[in-house]
CSV table of C-alpha atoms and ligand atoms in Angstrom, one decimal:
chain,number,residue,atom,x,y,z
A,89,GLU,CA,0.0,0.0,0.0
A,90,ALA,CA,2.7,2.4,1.0
A,91,LYS,CA,4.7,1.3,-2.0
A,92,ARG,CA,1.8,2.0,-4.3
A,93,HIS,CA,1.4,5.5,-2.9
A,94,GLY,CA,5.1,6.0,-3.1
A,95,ARG,CA,5.1,5.2,-6.8
A,96,ASN,CA,2.1,7.4,-7.5
A,97,ARG,CA,3.8,10.2,-5.6
A,98,VAL,CA,7.0,9.8,-7.7
A,99,ALA,CA,4.9,9.8,-10.9
A,100,PHE,CA,3.0,12.9,-9.7
A,101,PHE,CA,6.0,15.0,-8.6
A,102,ASP,CA,8.6,14.1,-11.2
A,103,PRO,CA,8.4,17.2,-13.4
A,104,ARG,CA,9.8,15.5,-16.4
A,105,LEU,CA,7.4,12.6,-16.3
A,106,ARG,CA,4.6,14.9,-15.6
A,107,GLU,CA,5.4,17.1,-18.5
A,108,ALA,CA,5.7,14.1,-20.8
A,109,MET,CA,2.3,12.9,-19.6
A,110,ALA,CA,0.8,16.3,-20.2
A,111,GLU,CA,2.2,16.4,-23.7
A,112,ARG,CA,0.7,13.0,-24.5
A,113,LEU,CA,-2.7,14.1,-23.2
A,114,ARG,CA,-2.5,17.3,-25.2
A,115,LEU,CA,-1.6,15.4,-28.4
A,116,GLN,CA,-4.5,13.0,-27.7
A,117,THR,CA,-6.9,15.8,-27.4
A,118,ASP,CA,-5.6,17.5,-30.5
A,119,LEU,CA,-5.6,14.3,-32.4
A,120,ARG,CA,-9.3,14.0,-31.8
A,121,ARG,CA,-9.8,17.2,-33.6
A,122,ALA,CA,-7.2,16.6,-36.3
A,123,LEU,CA,-9.5,14.2,-38.2
A,124,GLU,CA,-12.3,16.6,-38.4
A,125,GLN,CA,-10.1,19.6,-39.1
A,126,ASP,CA,-8.4,18.0,-42.1
A,127,GLU,CA,-5.0,18.1,-40.5
A,128,LEU,CA,-4.2,14.5,-41.4
A,129,ALA,CA,-2.9,13.5,-44.8
A,130,LEU,CA,-1.4,10.5,-46.5
A,131,HIS,CA,2.0,10.5,-48.2
A,132,TYR,CA,3.1,7.7,-50.4
A,133,GLN,CA,6.4,5.9,-50.8
A,134,ALA,CA,7.3,3.9,-53.9
A,135,GLN,CA,8.0,0.2,-53.7
A,136,VAL,CA,9.9,-1.0,-56.8
A,137,ASP,CA,11.1,-4.3,-58.4
A,138,THR,CA,14.7,-4.8,-57.2
A,139,ARG,CA,15.9,-5.8,-60.7
A,140,SER,CA,13.9,-3.6,-63.1
A,141,GLY,CA,13.2,-0.7,-60.9
A,142,ALA,CA,9.5,-0.8,-62.1
A,143,LEU,CA,7.0,0.6,-59.6
A,144,THR,CA,5.0,-2.2,-58.0
A,145,GLY,CA,3.1,-0.3,-55.4
A,146,VAL,CA,3.1,2.5,-52.9
A,147,GLU,CA,2.9,2.5,-49.2
A,148,ALA,CA,0.5,5.0,-47.6
A,149,LEU,CA,2.0,6.8,-44.6
A,150,LEU,CA,0.1,9.0,-42.3
A,151,ARG,CA,1.1,12.6,-41.8
A,152,TRP,CA,-0.2,15.1,-39.2
A,153,ASP,CA,0.4,18.8,-39.6
A,154,HIS,CA,-0.4,20.1,-36.2
A,155,PRO,CA,-1.6,23.8,-36.2
A,156,THR,CA,1.0,25.0,-33.7
A,157,LEU,CA,3.6,22.2,-33.4
A,158,GLY,CA,3.9,21.6,-37.1
A,159,PRO,CA,4.5,18.1,-38.4
A,160,VAL,CA,4.2,15.4,-35.8
A,161,SER,CA,5.8,12.0,-36.6
A,162,PRO,CA,3.5,9.0,-36.8
A,163,ALA,CA,6.1,7.2,-34.6
A,164,VAL,CA,4.8,9.6,-31.9
A,165,PHE,CA,1.1,10.0,-32.6
A,166,VAL,CA,0.2,6.5,-33.9
A,167,PRO,CA,1.0,4.9,-30.5
A,168,ILE,CA,-1.1,7.7,-28.8
A,169,ALA,CA,-4.0,7.0,-31.2
A,170,GLU,CA,-3.7,3.3,-30.4
A,171,GLU,CA,-3.8,3.8,-26.6
A,172,SER,CA,-6.9,6.1,-26.9
A,173,GLY,CA,-8.8,4.0,-29.4
A,174,LEU,CA,-8.7,6.9,-31.8
A,175,ILE,CA,-6.8,4.7,-34.2
A,176,VAL,CA,-10.1,3.0,-35.1
A,177,PRO,CA,-11.7,6.0,-36.8
A,178,ILE,CA,-8.3,7.2,-38.0
A,179,GLY,CA,-7.5,3.8,-39.5
A,180,ARG,CA,-10.8,3.8,-41.3
A,181,TRP,CA,-10.1,7.3,-42.7
A,182,VAL,CA,-6.7,6.0,-43.9
A,183,LEU,CA,-8.2,3.0,-45.7
A,184,ARG,CA,-10.9,5.2,-47.3
A,185,GLU,CA,-8.4,7.9,-48.3
A,186,ALA,CA,-6.0,5.4,-49.8
A,187,CYS,CA,-8.7,3.7,-51.8
A,188,ARG,CA,-10.1,7.1,-53.0
A,189,GLN,CA,-6.6,8.1,-54.1
A,190,LEU,CA,-5.9,4.9,-55.8
A,191,ALA,CA,-9.2,5.2,-57.8
A,192,ALA,CA,-8.3,8.8,-58.7
A,193,TRP,CA,-4.9,7.7,-59.9
A,194,ARG,CA,-6.4,4.9,-62.0
A,195,GLY,CA,-8.8,7.4,-63.5
A,196,ALA,CA,-5.7,9.4,-64.5
A,197,GLY,CA,-4.3,6.4,-66.3
A,198,PHE,CA,-1.8,5.4,-63.6
A,199,SER,CA,-2.7,1.7,-63.4
A,200,GLY,CA,-1.1,-1.5,-62.3
A,201,VAL,CA,0.1,-0.3,-58.9
A,202,ARG,CA,-1.1,-1.4,-55.5
A,203,VAL,CA,-1.5,0.7,-52.4
A,204,ALA,CA,-0.3,-0.7,-49.1
A,205,VAL,CA,-1.9,0.5,-45.8
A,206,ASN,CA,-0.6,-0.1,-42.3
A,207,LEU,CA,-3.0,-1.8,-39.9
A,208,SER,CA,-2.8,-1.2,-36.2
A,209,VAL,CA,-3.3,-3.8,-33.5
A,210,ARG,CA,-6.7,-2.3,-32.6
A,211,GLN,CA,-7.9,-2.7,-36.1
A,212,THR,CA,-7.1,-6.4,-36.1
A,213,ARG,CA,-9.7,-6.7,-33.3
A,214,ASP,CA,-12.4,-5.0,-35.4
A,215,GLU,CA,-14.9,-7.6,-36.5
A,216,GLN,CA,-16.5,-5.1,-38.9
A,217,LEU,CA,-13.2,-4.6,-40.8
A,218,PRO,CA,-13.8,-7.1,-43.6
A,219,ASP,CA,-17.2,-5.6,-44.4
A,220,PHE,CA,-15.9,-2.1,-44.1
A,221,ILE,CA,-13.2,-2.9,-46.7
A,222,ASP,CA,-15.6,-4.7,-49.0
A,223,ALA,CA,-17.8,-1.6,-49.0
A,224,LEU,CA,-14.8,0.6,-49.8
A,225,LEU,CA,-13.6,-1.5,-52.7
A,226,GLY,CA,-17.2,-1.5,-54.1
A,227,GLU,CA,-17.6,2.2,-53.7
A,228,PHE,CA,-14.3,3.0,-55.5
A,229,GLY,CA,-14.6,0.1,-58.0
A,230,LEU,CA,-11.3,-1.5,-57.0
A,231,ALA,CA,-10.3,-5.1,-57.1
A,232,PRO,CA,-9.2,-6.5,-53.7
A,233,ALA,CA,-5.7,-7.3,-55.1
A,234,CYS,CA,-5.1,-3.6,-55.4
A,235,LEU,CA,-5.0,-3.3,-51.6
A,236,GLU,CA,-2.3,-4.6,-49.4
A,237,LEU,CA,-2.5,-4.5,-45.6
A,238,GLU,CA,0.7,-4.3,-43.5
A,239,ILE,CA,0.7,-5.8,-40.0
A,240,THR,CA,3.7,-5.6,-37.8
A,241,GLU,CA,5.2,-8.9,-36.7
A,242,SER,CA,4.8,-7.9,-33.0
A,243,VAL,CA,1.1,-7.4,-33.5
A,244,LEU,CA,0.7,-10.8,-34.9
A,245,MET,CA,2.6,-12.3,-32.0
A,246,GLU,CA,0.5,-10.5,-29.5
A,247,GLU,CA,-2.9,-11.2,-31.0
A,248,ALA,CA,-2.0,-14.5,-32.6
A,249,ASP,CA,-5.3,-16.4,-33.0
A,250,LEU,CA,-7.7,-13.5,-33.3
A,251,ALA,CA,-5.6,-11.7,-35.8
A,252,ILE,CA,-5.0,-14.8,-37.8
A,253,GLY,CA,-8.7,-15.4,-38.0
A,254,LEU,CA,-9.4,-11.9,-39.2
A,255,LEU,CA,-6.5,-11.9,-41.6
A,256,ALA,CA,-7.6,-15.2,-43.1
A,257,ARG,CA,-11.1,-13.7,-43.8
A,258,LEU,CA,-9.5,-10.7,-45.5
A,259,ARG,CA,-7.1,-12.8,-47.6
A,260,ALA,CA,-10.0,-15.0,-48.6
A,261,ARG,CA,-11.5,-11.9,-50.2
A,262,GLY,CA,-8.4,-11.5,-52.3
A,263,LEU,CA,-6.5,-8.8,-50.4
A,264,ARG,CA,-2.8,-9.0,-50.1
A,265,LEU,CA,-1.2,-9.2,-46.6
A,266,ALA,CA,2.3,-8.4,-45.6
A,267,ILE,CA,4.2,-8.7,-42.3
A,268,ASP,CA,5.9,-5.4,-41.5
A,269,ASP,CA,9.1,-4.9,-39.6
A,270,PHE,CA,10.0,-8.5,-40.0
A,271,GLY,CA,12.9,-9.8,-37.9
A,272,THR,CA,12.2,-7.6,-34.9
A,273,GLY,CA,9.8,-10.0,-33.2
A,274,TYR,CA,10.5,-13.7,-32.5
A,275,SER,CA,8.3,-15.6,-34.9
A,276,SER,CA,9.3,-19.2,-35.6
A,277,MET,CA,9.2,-20.8,-39.0
A,278,ALA,CA,6.3,-23.0,-37.9
A,279,TYR,CA,4.4,-19.9,-36.9
A,280,LEU,CA,5.2,-18.1,-40.2
A,281,GLN,CA,3.9,-21.1,-42.2
A,282,ARG,CA,0.6,-20.8,-40.3
A,283,LEU,CA,0.1,-17.2,-41.3
A,284,PRO,CA,-2.2,-16.3,-44.2
A,285,ILE,CA,0.3,-13.9,-45.8
A,286,ASP,CA,1.7,-13.0,-49.2
A,287,ALA,CA,4.8,-10.9,-48.4
A,288,LEU,CA,7.3,-10.1,-45.7
A,289,LYS,CA,9.1,-6.8,-45.2
A,290,ILE,CA,12.6,-7.0,-43.8
A,291,ASP,CA,13.0,-4.4,-41.1
A,292,MET,CA,15.3,-1.5,-41.9
A,293,THR,CA,17.5,-2.2,-38.9
A,294,PHE,CA,18.9,-5.2,-40.9
A,295,VAL,CA,19.2,-3.2,-44.1
A,296,ARG,CA,21.1,-0.5,-42.3
A,297,ASP,CA,23.7,-3.2,-41.4
A,298,ILE,CA,24.5,-3.9,-45.1
A,299,PRO,CA,27.4,-4.1,-45.7
A,300,GLY,CA,28.0,-6.0,-42.5
A,301,ASP,CA,26.0,-8.4,-40.2
A,302,GLY,CA,22.8,-7.4,-42.0
A,303,GLU,CA,23.9,-9.5,-45.0
A,304,ALA,CA,23.7,-12.9,-43.3
A,305,ILE,CA,20.4,-12.0,-41.6
A,306,THR,CA,18.9,-10.8,-44.9
A,307,THR,CA,20.1,-13.9,-46.8
A,308,ALA,CA,18.6,-16.2,-44.1
A,309,ILE,CA,15.3,-14.3,-44.2
A,310,LEU,CA,15.2,-14.5,-48.0
A,311,ALA,CA,15.8,-18.2,-48.0
A,312,MET,CA,13.2,-18.9,-45.4
A,313,ALA,CA,10.6,-16.6,-47.0
A,314,HIS,CA,11.1,-17.8,-50.5
A,315,GLY,CA,11.0,-21.4,-49.2
A,316,LEU,CA,7.5,-20.6,-47.9
A,317,GLY,CA,6.5,-18.9,-51.2
A,318,LEU,CA,6.5,-15.4,-49.9
A,319,CYS,CA,7.4,-12.2,-51.7
A,320,VAL,CA,10.2,-10.2,-49.9
A,321,VAL,CA,10.4,-6.4,-49.6
A,322,ALA,CA,13.4,-4.7,-48.0
A,323,GLU,CA,12.7,-1.5,-46.2
A,324,GLY,CA,14.9,1.5,-45.6
A,325,VAL,CA,17.2,1.0,-48.6
A,326,GLU,CA,19.4,4.2,-48.6
A,327,THR,CA,22.5,3.3,-50.5
A,328,GLN,CA,23.7,1.9,-53.8
A,329,ALA,CA,25.6,-0.8,-51.9
A,330,GLN,CA,22.5,-2.0,-50.1
A,331,HIS,CA,20.6,-2.0,-53.4
A,332,ASP,CA,23.3,-4.0,-55.1
A,333,PHE,CA,23.5,-6.5,-52.3
A,334,LEU,CA,19.7,-7.0,-52.3
A,335,ARG,CA,19.6,-7.5,-56.0
A,336,ALA,CA,22.3,-10.1,-55.9
A,337,ALA,CA,20.6,-11.8,-53.0
A,338,GLY,CA,17.3,-12.1,-54.9
A,339,CYS,CA,15.2,-9.8,-52.8
A,340,ASP,CA,12.0,-9.2,-54.8
A,341,GLN,CA,11.2,-5.5,-54.0
A,342,ILE,CA,12.8,-2.6,-52.3
A,343,GLN,CA,11.6,0.6,-50.6
A,344,GLY,CA,13.6,3.4,-49.2
A,345,TYR,CA,15.1,6.9,-49.6
A,346,ARG,CA,17.5,5.5,-52.3
A,347,ILE,CA,14.4,5.1,-54.5
A,348,ALA,CA,12.0,7.7,-53.2
A,349,ARG,CA,10.9,9.4,-50.0
A,350,PRO,CA,7.3,9.4,-49.0
A,351,VAL,CA,5.7,12.2,-51.0
A,352,PRO,CA,2.2,13.8,-51.4
A,353,PRO,CA,0.0,12.1,-54.0
A,354,ASP,CA,0.5,14.7,-56.7
A,355,ASP,CA,4.3,14.1,-56.6
A,356,VAL,CA,3.7,10.4,-57.1
A,357,LEU,CA,1.8,11.2,-60.3
A,358,ALA,CA,4.4,13.7,-61.5
A,359,ARG,CA,7.2,11.2,-61.1
A,360,TRP,CA,5.2,8.5,-62.8
A,361,HIS,CA,4.6,10.9,-65.8
A,362,ALA,CA,8.3,11.8,-65.8
A,363,ASP,CA,9.3,8.1,-65.8
A,364,ALA,CA,6.8,7.3,-68.6
A,365,THR,CA,8.3,10.2,-70.7
A,366,GLU,CA,11.8,9.0,-70.1
A,367,ALA,CA,10.9,5.5,-71.2
A,368,VAL,CA,9.7,6.8,-74.6
A,369,PRO,CA,12.4,5.7,-77.2
A,370,GLY,CA,14.2,8.4,-79.1
B,545,LIG,P1,6.5,1.5,-41.3
B,545,LIG,O1,5.2,1.0,-41.7
B,545,LIG,O2,7.5,0.4,-41.1
B,545,LIG,O3,7.0,2.5,-42.4
B,545,LIG,C1,8.3,2.8,-42.8
B,545,LIG,C2,8.9,4.0,-42.1
B,545,LIG,O4,10.2,4.1,-42.6
B,545,LIG,C3,8.2,5.3,-42.6
B,545,LIG,O5,8.3,6.2,-41.4
B,545,LIG,C4,9.1,5.8,-43.7
B,545,LIG,O6,9.0,7.2,-43.9
B,545,LIG,C5,10.4,5.4,-43.2
B,545,LIG,N1,11.4,5.2,-44.2
B,545,LIG,C6,11.2,4.8,-45.5
B,545,LIG,N2,12.3,4.7,-46.2
B,545,LIG,C7,13.3,5.0,-45.4
B,545,LIG,C8,14.8,5.1,-45.5
B,545,LIG,O7,15.3,4.8,-46.5
B,545,LIG,N3,15.4,5.4,-44.4
B,545,LIG,C9,14.8,5.7,-43.2
B,545,LIG,N4,15.6,6.1,-42.2
B,545,LIG,N5,13.5,5.7,-43.0
B,545,LIG,C10,12.7,5.3,-44.1
B,545,LIG,P2,7.1,7.1,-41.0
B,545,LIG,O8,6.3,7.6,-42.2
B,545,LIG,O9,7.6,8.0,-40.0
B,545,LIG,O10,6.1,6.0,-40.2
B,545,LIG,C11,6.6,5.4,-39.1
B,545,LIG,C12,5.6,4.3,-38.7
B,545,LIG,O11,4.4,4.8,-38.3
B,545,LIG,C13,5.3,3.3,-39.8
B,545,LIG,O12,6.4,2.3,-39.9
B,545,LIG,C14,4.1,2.6,-39.3
B,545,LIG,O13,4.3,1.7,-38.3
B,545,LIG,C15,3.4,3.8,-38.6
B,545,LIG,N6,2.4,4.4,-39.5
B,545,LIG,C16,2.5,5.3,-40.5
B,545,LIG,N7,1.3,5.5,-41.1
B,545,LIG,C17,0.4,4.7,-40.5
B,545,LIG,C18,-1.0,4.4,-40.7
B,545,LIG,O14,-1.7,4.9,-41.6
B,545,LIG,N8,-1.6,3.5,-39.8
B,545,LIG,C19,-0.9,2.9,-38.8
B,545,LIG,N9,-1.5,2.0,-38.0
B,545,LIG,N10,0.4,3.1,-38.6
B,545,LIG,C20,1.1,4.0,-39.5
B,546,LIG,MG1,4.6,-0.3,-43.1
B,547,LIG,MG1,8.3,-1.2,-41.4
B,548,LIG,MG1,7.7,0.5,-38.3
């Protein structure tokens, strides 16, 4: 009892901790308004074929332009949104906005690419999610294969059975599923084999160690994933040396600043137009 009080007292009087808590609370309050006030946006980062460089898809990444703080990183506000449950309406907004954007791109002739959306742990507990996604695809006239959902390895470990059930339902509808940040959790091969997934994204901490220890880890992940029939994407590719290694190692796709940073939707289209023009012979 005394100990519990003691701990509370520490939490209450430690000014740094108190400030951090106040900051979180403030962001949580502001985030509630952000959705209505149009402060959230999606940027898109290219995913390309490692060999040909052809665009295979784009990953949608949330951006929050706070009215007084300026841009707030999703690494900061996504966990806050998860804690408060706000990630459920925000996550639905992300799915809807990504589908709307993809349909608009297709209308402009930009076809054949997929959009990947990050799914949070809370959303994997949402029984309504498959119906919500069905309705979205119908509304925007998109085939399920256009949409890829990224779920982090840690989420899958945490929520194993529930998440697997929901993911299996989504995949049965034809959506693509990818494990994000692979290698940072502790999934076994047996567990991986049980997952209803199409692709695996090698976490950028390993890519950062190329050249170096990241090479052996990447090679091992590629052998395992390809053995299970999965497509492999390497994240956070920043250098020519990393790109060269990944090409030689047989990694299917890459994503990273080396290829493109996450950019607003108009820039994706502008770059696609530029690439198309470049490709014209003569
Ligand atoms: P993630 O899904 O693993 O996304 C990759 C992150 O790496 C992005 O950070 C991206 O901008 C960054 N990145 C890409 N290439 C490079 C590179 O070459 N070097 C480096 N250093 N970084 C690179 P970002 O946009 O800050 O997002 C951070 C995380 O926030 C994401 O990690 C994802 O877990 C989460 N997140 C972002 N958008 C959403 C969303 O719509 N919903 C949910 N639930 N989570 C999201
Ligand atoms: Mg991701
Ligand atoms: Mg990742
Ligand atoms: Mg991440």
